[in-house]
Short mmCIF file of C-alpha atoms and ligand atoms in Angstrom, two decimals:
data_model
loop_
_atom_site.label_atom_id
_atom_site.label_comp_id
_atom_site.label_asym_id
_atom_site.label_seq_id
_atom_site.Cartn_x
_atom_site.Cartn_y
_atom_site.Cartn_z
CA MET A 1 7.50 18.04 -2.05
CA LYS A 2 6.17 21.54 -2.74
CA LEU A 3 5.47 23.15 -6.15
CA HIS A 4 4.90 26.72 -7.03
CA VAL A 5 1.56 27.14 -8.43
CA GLU A 6 3.01 29.70 -10.92
CA ASP A 7 5.41 26.98 -12.25
CA ILE A 8 2.65 24.77 -13.24
CA SER A 9 1.68 25.40 -16.85
CA ALA A 10 -0.37 23.99 -19.65
CA GLN A 11 2.72 22.23 -20.68
CA VAL A 12 3.26 18.84 -19.01
CA LYS A 13 6.46 18.59 -16.66
CA THR A 14 7.65 15.65 -14.99
CA LEU A 15 9.39 15.30 -11.58
CA ASP A 16 11.06 12.50 -9.88
CA PHE A 17 11.87 12.67 -6.04
CA ALA A 18 12.26 10.58 -3.01
CA GLU A 19 9.64 11.29 -0.40
CA PRO A 20 10.73 10.87 3.25
CA HIS A 21 9.14 7.89 4.94
CA ASP A 22 9.07 9.13 8.68
CA GLU A 23 5.75 10.82 8.47
CA VAL A 24 4.12 7.86 6.63
CA ASN A 25 5.39 5.51 9.39
CA ARG A 26 3.89 7.87 11.95
CA LEU A 27 0.45 7.59 10.19
CA LEU A 28 0.80 3.91 10.10
CA GLU A 29 1.55 3.76 13.81
CA GLN A 30 -1.36 5.81 14.54
CA GLY A 31 -3.86 4.47 12.01
CA PRO A 32 -5.69 1.31 11.72
CA ILE A 33 -2.99 -0.68 9.97
CA HIS A 34 -0.04 -1.47 12.08
CA GLU A 35 1.39 -4.19 10.08
CA TYR A 36 3.51 -2.01 7.93
CA ARG A 37 6.64 -0.01 8.20
CA VAL A 38 8.25 1.84 5.22
CA LYS A 39 11.88 0.98 5.13
CA ARG A 40 13.45 4.15 3.36
CA PRO A 41 12.41 7.26 1.49
CA PHE A 42 10.22 6.14 -1.45
CA ALA A 43 10.44 6.95 -5.01
CA VAL A 44 7.79 9.05 -6.78
CA HIS A 45 7.42 9.95 -10.31
CA LEU A 46 4.95 12.77 -11.16
CA ALA A 47 3.81 14.35 -14.38
CA TYR A 48 1.75 17.50 -13.87
CA TYR A 49 0.09 20.35 -15.77
CA ARG A 50 -2.62 22.97 -15.47
CA SER A 51 -5.95 23.41 -17.13
CA GLY A 52 -7.34 26.81 -16.07
CA MET A 53 -7.09 26.92 -12.38
CA GLU A 54 -7.06 23.22 -11.88
CA LEU A 55 -3.84 21.32 -11.36
CA PHE A 56 -3.68 17.81 -12.77
CA PHE A 57 -1.26 15.14 -11.44
CA SER A 58 -0.59 11.59 -12.58
CA GLY A 59 2.27 9.38 -11.53
CA SER A 60 3.44 6.34 -9.72
CA LEU A 61 5.35 5.48 -6.51
CA SER A 62 7.35 2.45 -5.39
CA ALA A 63 8.32 1.84 -1.77
CA GLU A 64 10.06 -0.89 0.11
CA VAL A 65 7.90 -1.93 2.95
CA ILE A 66 8.24 -4.28 5.88
CA ALA A 67 5.12 -6.14 6.65
CA THR A 68 4.18 -8.32 9.41
CA CYS A 69 2.23 -11.52 8.18
CA ALA A 70 -1.30 -11.76 9.40
CA ARG A 71 -0.97 -15.61 9.68
CA CYS A 72 2.56 -16.41 11.00
CA ALA A 73 3.48 -12.98 12.44
CA GLU A 74 6.86 -12.95 10.69
CA ASP A 75 8.09 -9.76 9.13
CA PHE A 76 8.70 -9.78 5.56
CA SER A 77 9.94 -7.32 2.94
CA VAL A 78 7.64 -6.44 -0.01
CA ALA A 79 7.97 -4.00 -2.86
CA THR A 80 4.89 -1.82 -3.25
CA ARG A 81 3.89 0.19 -6.45
CA ARG A 82 0.94 2.30 -7.19
CA ASP A 83 -0.21 4.54 -10.19
CA PHE A 84 -2.32 7.43 -9.17
CA ARG A 85 -4.03 10.43 -10.59
CA PHE A 86 -5.48 13.50 -8.67
CA VAL A 87 -6.75 16.93 -9.43
CA LEU A 88 -6.30 20.04 -7.24
CA THR A 89 -8.88 22.76 -7.39
CA PRO A 90 -8.41 26.25 -5.78
CA LYS A 91 -10.03 26.43 -2.42
CA SER A 92 -11.70 29.83 -3.55
CA MET A 93 -13.48 27.76 -6.30
CA GLY A 94 -13.87 25.03 -3.75
CA ASP A 95 -17.24 23.47 -4.59
CA LEU A 96 -16.41 19.86 -5.45
CA GLY A 97 -20.11 19.06 -5.61
CA GLY A 98 -20.53 19.73 -9.21
CA LYS A 99 -17.47 17.55 -10.21
CA ASP A 100 -17.89 14.24 -12.16
CA LEU A 101 -16.84 12.08 -9.35
CA ASN A 102 -17.65 9.04 -11.39
CA ALA A 103 -14.03 8.64 -12.52
CA GLU A 104 -13.16 6.21 -9.56
CA ASP A 105 -9.39 6.49 -9.87
CA LEU A 106 -9.35 10.13 -10.02
CA GLU A 107 -9.11 12.07 -6.60
CA PHE A 108 -10.15 15.42 -6.02
CA SER A 109 -8.44 17.81 -3.33
CA LEU A 110 -8.12 21.57 -2.82
CA TYR A 111 -5.25 23.89 -2.65
CA GLU A 112 -4.61 27.25 -1.46
CA GLY A 113 -2.01 29.98 -1.71
CA GLU A 114 0.96 30.01 -4.09
CA GLU A 115 2.32 26.68 -3.18
CA VAL A 116 1.02 23.16 -3.32
CA ASP A 117 2.42 20.53 -1.15
CA VAL A 118 2.01 17.00 -2.91
CA SER A 119 3.58 15.08 0.00
CA PRO A 120 0.32 14.41 1.88
CA LEU A 121 -1.24 13.21 -1.26
CA VAL A 122 1.53 10.93 -2.23
CA ARG A 123 1.50 9.60 1.30
CA GLU A 124 -2.02 8.79 1.07
CA GLN A 125 -1.58 6.99 -2.16
CA LEU A 126 1.04 4.74 -0.46
CA LEU A 127 -1.17 3.99 2.35
CA LEU A 128 -3.93 3.00 -0.38
CA ALA A 129 -1.46 0.76 -1.88
CA LEU A 130 -1.15 -1.57 1.15
CA PRO A 131 -3.39 -4.59 1.21
CA THR A 132 -5.35 -4.79 4.48
CA ARG A 133 -4.15 -8.20 5.28
CA PRO A 134 -0.44 -8.73 4.62
CA LEU A 135 0.51 -12.50 3.91
CA CYS A 136 4.22 -13.51 3.81
CA GLN A 137 3.19 -15.92 1.00
CA GLU A 138 0.03 -16.92 -0.63
CA GLY A 139 -0.07 -20.32 1.07
CA CYS A 140 1.35 -19.27 4.39
CA ARG A 141 0.59 -21.92 7.01
CA GLY A 142 0.45 -19.67 9.88
CA LEU A 143 1.11 -20.64 13.55
CA CYS A 144 -0.14 -23.98 15.11
CA SER A 145 -3.25 -22.93 17.07
CA GLN A 146 -2.18 -25.50 19.91
CA CYS A 147 1.56 -25.12 20.37
CA GLY A 148 2.19 -21.92 18.48
CA VAL A 149 5.14 -22.92 16.30
CA ASN A 150 5.61 -21.38 12.91
CA LEU A 151 4.26 -24.17 10.50
CA ASN A 152 6.25 -22.71 7.54
CA LEU A 153 9.40 -23.44 9.35
CA THR A 154 8.76 -26.50 11.37
CA SER A 155 6.10 -29.10 11.94
CA CYS A 156 4.71 -30.26 15.23
CA SER A 157 2.81 -33.26 16.22
CA CYS A 158 -0.28 -31.54 17.42
CA SER A 159 -2.41 -32.16 14.22
CA LYS A 160 -1.06 -35.83 13.71
CA ARG A 161 -2.33 -36.62 17.23
CA MET A 162 -5.67 -35.55 16.20
CA LEU A 163 -5.90 -37.64 13.26
CA ASP A 164 -8.09 -40.68 13.40
CA PRO A 165 -5.74 -43.77 13.49
CA ARG A 166 -8.28 -45.73 11.19
CA LEU A 167 -8.04 -43.05 8.51
CA GLU A 168 -4.20 -43.16 8.94
CA ALA A 169 -4.34 -46.82 8.25
CA LEU A 170 -6.44 -46.46 5.15
CA ARG A 171 -4.00 -43.88 3.67
CA THR A 172 -1.13 -46.27 4.23
CA LEU A 173 -2.95 -48.93 2.37
CA LYS A 174 -3.84 -46.56 -0.52
CA LEU A 175 -0.12 -45.54 -0.82
CA SER A 176 1.22 -49.13 -0.84
CA ARG A 177 -0.99 -50.12 -3.73
CA HIS A 178 0.90 -47.94 -6.09
ZN1 ZN B 1 3.20 -15.89 7.05
ZN1 ZN B 2 1.70 -27.62 17.30
#
């Protein structure tokens, strides 16, 4: 999504658009996190204005993402949301060193020419929104380390066989007292 720098004024404007997901999926394939795939174009809401030569953006995005569980390797669908803020400074003024970088959630970038392309920035925000280790559910039981079945769906006898029969007898005893 490109905006004309000229059209960005001191007055706050808002913009809603759907950002195509193919580029983000390509980044995901190449990058260190392979566990995700974005299902369809994702919704972005932007509010933006100018202060001097600096362009301020704030907004939110929401995306439907397919993730592969880190424990059981099943695919699951997850709704991802993120709020963000960023500031664009003209490249000609390009010294970011003097900026107050203490504001952790505020990101600084440079722009050049008459247009700014917010798509790369928005894509980056989506990548930041994805947890590094996706789990299909908080208590996912994963795969049996011995026979490989998905323990969320079925049980196997591997772990039972490993239980000490004397402990098993004790447990039965405790239960029968109630
Ligand atoms: Zn899982
Ligand atoms: Zn097993």
